[in-house]
Short mmCIF file of C-alpha atoms in Angstrom, two decimals:
data_model
loop_
_atom_site.label_atom_id
_atom_site.label_comp_id
_atom_site.label_asym_id
_atom_site.label_seq_id
_atom_site.Cartn_x
_atom_site.Cartn_y
_atom_site.Cartn_z
CA MET A 1 -11.97 -48.68 -46.91
CA GLU A 2 -11.08 -45.41 -49.01
CA ASP A 3 -9.66 -46.00 -52.60
CA ALA A 4 -6.42 -44.31 -51.67
CA GLN A 5 -6.42 -47.26 -48.67
CA VAL A 6 -7.39 -50.13 -51.35
CA VAL A 7 -4.61 -48.83 -54.15
CA ASN A 8 -1.69 -48.71 -51.11
CA LEU A 9 -2.91 -52.21 -49.21
CA LEU A 10 -2.57 -53.51 -53.08
CA VAL A 11 0.86 -52.14 -53.87
CA ARG A 12 1.81 -53.75 -50.83
CA ARG A 13 0.75 -56.77 -51.76
CA CYS A 14 1.87 -56.72 -55.24
CA ILE A 15 5.42 -56.12 -53.65
CA SER A 16 5.03 -59.19 -51.41
CA GLY A 17 5.02 -61.03 -54.10
CA ASP A 18 1.32 -61.10 -54.71
CA ALA A 19 0.21 -62.07 -58.31
CA VAL A 20 -3.56 -61.35 -57.59
CA ALA A 21 -2.86 -58.04 -56.81
CA TRP A 22 -0.79 -56.74 -59.46
CA GLU A 23 -3.56 -58.30 -62.07
CA GLU A 24 -6.00 -55.79 -59.79
CA ILE A 25 -3.62 -53.03 -60.46
CA VAL A 26 -3.71 -53.28 -64.20
CA GLN A 27 -7.15 -53.74 -64.26
CA ARG A 28 -7.47 -50.25 -62.12
CA TYR A 29 -5.17 -48.47 -64.30
CA ASN A 30 -4.79 -50.00 -67.77
CA ARG A 31 -7.33 -47.91 -69.73
CA ARG A 32 -5.97 -44.50 -67.74
CA ILE A 33 -2.88 -45.41 -69.15
CA TYR A 34 -3.99 -46.15 -72.29
CA ASN A 35 -5.65 -43.32 -73.18
CA ILE A 36 -2.78 -41.36 -72.34
CA CYS A 37 -0.58 -43.72 -74.89
CA TYR A 38 -3.08 -42.94 -77.43
CA ARG A 39 -3.09 -39.52 -77.32
CA PHE A 40 0.68 -39.46 -77.48
CA ALA A 41 1.02 -41.89 -80.12
CA GLY A 42 -1.99 -41.50 -82.42
CA SER A 43 -1.75 -45.06 -82.92
CA PRO A 44 -3.68 -48.13 -81.32
CA ASP A 45 -1.05 -50.29 -81.97
CA ASP A 46 1.84 -48.05 -80.83
CA ALA A 47 -0.41 -47.30 -77.33
CA GLN A 48 -0.90 -50.57 -76.77
CA ASP A 49 2.87 -51.11 -77.10
CA LEU A 50 3.84 -47.82 -74.97
CA THR A 51 0.77 -49.28 -72.56
CA GLN A 52 2.71 -52.56 -72.01
CA GLU A 53 6.09 -50.51 -71.36
CA VAL A 54 3.96 -48.58 -69.11
CA PHE A 55 3.05 -51.45 -66.92
CA ILE A 56 6.70 -53.11 -66.92
CA LYS A 57 8.17 -50.02 -65.71
CA MET A 58 6.00 -49.62 -62.70
CA TYR A 59 6.30 -53.52 -61.67
CA ARG A 60 9.98 -52.95 -61.72
CA THR A 61 9.71 -49.42 -59.72
CA LEU A 62 6.55 -50.56 -57.61
CA ASN A 63 8.74 -50.23 -54.35
CA SER A 64 9.89 -46.54 -54.99
CA TYR A 65 6.42 -45.77 -54.63
CA ASP A 66 6.07 -43.76 -51.62
CA VAL A 67 2.64 -42.82 -50.11
CA GLU A 68 3.95 -39.79 -48.13
CA ARG A 69 4.87 -38.17 -51.65
CA GLY A 70 1.37 -38.36 -53.19
CA ALA A 71 -1.58 -40.12 -54.97
CA PHE A 72 -0.63 -43.21 -56.57
CA MET A 73 -2.33 -42.11 -60.21
CA THR A 74 -0.11 -39.20 -59.64
CA TRP A 75 3.17 -41.56 -59.70
CA VAL A 76 1.18 -43.41 -62.42
CA THR A 77 1.05 -40.58 -64.85
CA THR A 78 4.58 -39.59 -64.08
CA ILE A 79 6.39 -42.52 -64.69
CA THR A 80 3.87 -42.60 -68.06
CA ARG A 81 4.79 -38.98 -68.94
CA ASN A 82 8.34 -40.14 -68.68
CA LEU A 83 8.60 -42.83 -70.49
CA LEU A 84 6.43 -40.87 -73.47
CA VAL A 85 9.17 -38.17 -73.59
CA ASP A 86 11.94 -40.96 -73.89
CA HIS A 87 10.06 -42.71 -76.41
CA PHE A 88 9.84 -39.45 -78.53
CA ARG A 89 12.98 -38.27 -77.83
CA LYS A 90 14.26 -41.87 -79.11
CA SER A 91 12.15 -42.02 -82.45
CA LYS A 92 12.93 -38.37 -83.22
CA GLN A 93 16.73 -39.43 -83.13
CA ASP A 94 15.88 -42.23 -85.44
CA ARG A 95 14.11 -40.23 -87.82
CA MET A 96 16.72 -37.95 -87.71
CA THR A 97 19.41 -40.59 -88.61
CA ASP A 98 17.36 -41.94 -91.31
CA SER A 99 19.63 -42.08 -94.61
CA LEU A 100 18.62 -40.85 -97.83
CA ASP A 101 20.06 -43.72 -99.44
CA SER A 102 18.05 -46.26 -97.40
CA ALA A 103 14.76 -47.39 -98.80
CA PRO A 104 11.66 -46.47 -96.63
CA SER A 105 11.33 -49.20 -93.76
CA GLU A 106 7.86 -49.60 -94.85
CA HIS A 107 8.35 -50.87 -98.42
CA GLU A 108 11.44 -52.42 -98.66
CA ASP A 109 11.16 -52.45 -102.33
CA ALA A 110 10.93 -48.60 -102.38
CA MET A 111 13.10 -46.36 -104.09
CA PRO A 112 15.90 -45.03 -101.64
CA LEU A 113 14.92 -41.37 -101.39
CA SER A 114 18.09 -39.76 -103.14
CA GLU A 115 16.64 -41.31 -106.37
CA GLN A 116 12.84 -39.94 -105.92
CA ILE A 117 13.94 -36.52 -106.03
CA PRO A 118 15.68 -35.30 -109.13
CA ASP A 119 18.65 -33.37 -109.35
CA LYS A 120 18.72 -30.31 -111.87
CA THR A 121 22.05 -28.92 -111.32
CA ALA A 122 24.76 -29.68 -113.82
CA PRO A 123 26.90 -32.64 -112.88
CA PRO A 124 30.36 -31.95 -111.12
CA ASP A 125 32.40 -32.55 -114.16
CA SER A 126 29.86 -30.42 -116.88
CA CYS A 127 32.99 -27.47 -116.94
CA ALA A 128 35.53 -30.21 -118.00
CA GLN A 129 36.03 -30.84 -121.64
CA PRO A 130 38.06 -33.18 -123.88
CA GLY A 131 41.63 -32.76 -123.91
CA ASN A 132 41.50 -29.61 -121.97
CA SER A 133 43.38 -29.89 -118.72
CA GLY A 134 44.17 -26.07 -118.36
CA ASN A 135 43.57 -23.90 -115.50
CA HIS A 136 40.27 -22.93 -115.07
CA THR A 137 41.45 -20.34 -112.04
CA SER A 138 42.48 -17.62 -114.54
CA GLY A 139 38.72 -16.68 -115.15
CA PHE A 140 38.20 -16.28 -111.48
CA ALA A 141 41.45 -13.90 -111.21
CA LYS A 142 40.56 -11.99 -114.07
CA ALA A 143 36.96 -11.23 -112.63
CA LEU A 144 38.18 -10.23 -109.02
CA PRO A 145 38.87 -6.27 -108.62
CA GLY A 146 42.66 -5.20 -108.56
CA PRO A 147 44.37 -5.81 -105.51
CA SER A 148 43.24 -9.40 -105.58
CA ARG A 149 44.26 -10.49 -108.86
CA GLY A 150 48.24 -11.05 -107.43
CA GLY A 151 48.00 -9.91 -104.23
CA HIS A 152 46.58 -9.49 -100.62
CA SER A 153 43.88 -6.82 -100.18
CA ALA A 154 44.17 -5.33 -96.59
CA ARG A 155 40.23 -5.27 -96.76
CA PRO A 156 37.79 -7.99 -96.19
CA ALA A 157 36.15 -8.71 -100.14
CA ARG A 158 32.74 -8.01 -99.97
CA HIS A 159 31.85 -8.96 -103.27
CA GLY A 160 30.50 -12.45 -104.62
CA LEU A 161 31.07 -13.85 -107.83
CA GLN A 162 28.30 -14.86 -109.50
CA GLY A 163 27.43 -17.11 -112.29
CA ASN A 164 28.26 -20.73 -113.21
CA CYS A 165 31.54 -22.74 -113.97
CA HIS A 166 30.92 -21.87 -118.14
CA ASP A 167 31.40 -18.23 -117.22
CA PHE A 168 34.68 -18.31 -115.70
CA GLU A 169 36.65 -20.77 -118.59
CA GLY A 170 38.57 -17.80 -119.68
CA SER A 171 36.68 -17.68 -123.15
CA GLY A 172 35.99 -13.87 -123.02
CA ARG A 173 32.57 -14.45 -121.36
CA ASP A 174 33.76 -13.15 -117.91
CA ARG A 175 31.39 -11.37 -115.71
CA GLN A 176 32.20 -8.04 -114.43
CA VAL A 177 32.09 -8.65 -110.52
CA GLU A 178 30.20 -5.95 -108.51
CA ASN A 179 31.85 -4.34 -105.25
#
């Protein structure tokens, strides 16, 4: 009996409930599936978990295998590839949704990422001076070219304001704006 015929017989026996046939399928294909999963995952533990998921998927969908559409190994490889792609998408989404304020899952006592990254900018309230609740925007208006001070210009502004908040407090340190 050829290999393809043996596999087809094993599949039919397995679908009819023969546990020994399933054991033989697992033994025949375990190493191949594990190797594919290992190349994808790079970790023996992850590869073993993914291999187990592939076999669960195979067992649940074994009756969908059609001898006329291709070899059993092609069907197994397709299931493996699809599961690995799904796993990659899920793990990618998990990585993208990690919060900067949460501690890394591997080291629960570690500082959150947001505390590990130093913030070298001035705090937002650094422009506020005690007892000075005046209008801080007057310096901005003075820095704008002619028509933009009080009215609207028909042409779009092509200039940018440069500097930090201390440059526009109206203390005479206003910068010239480039057009």
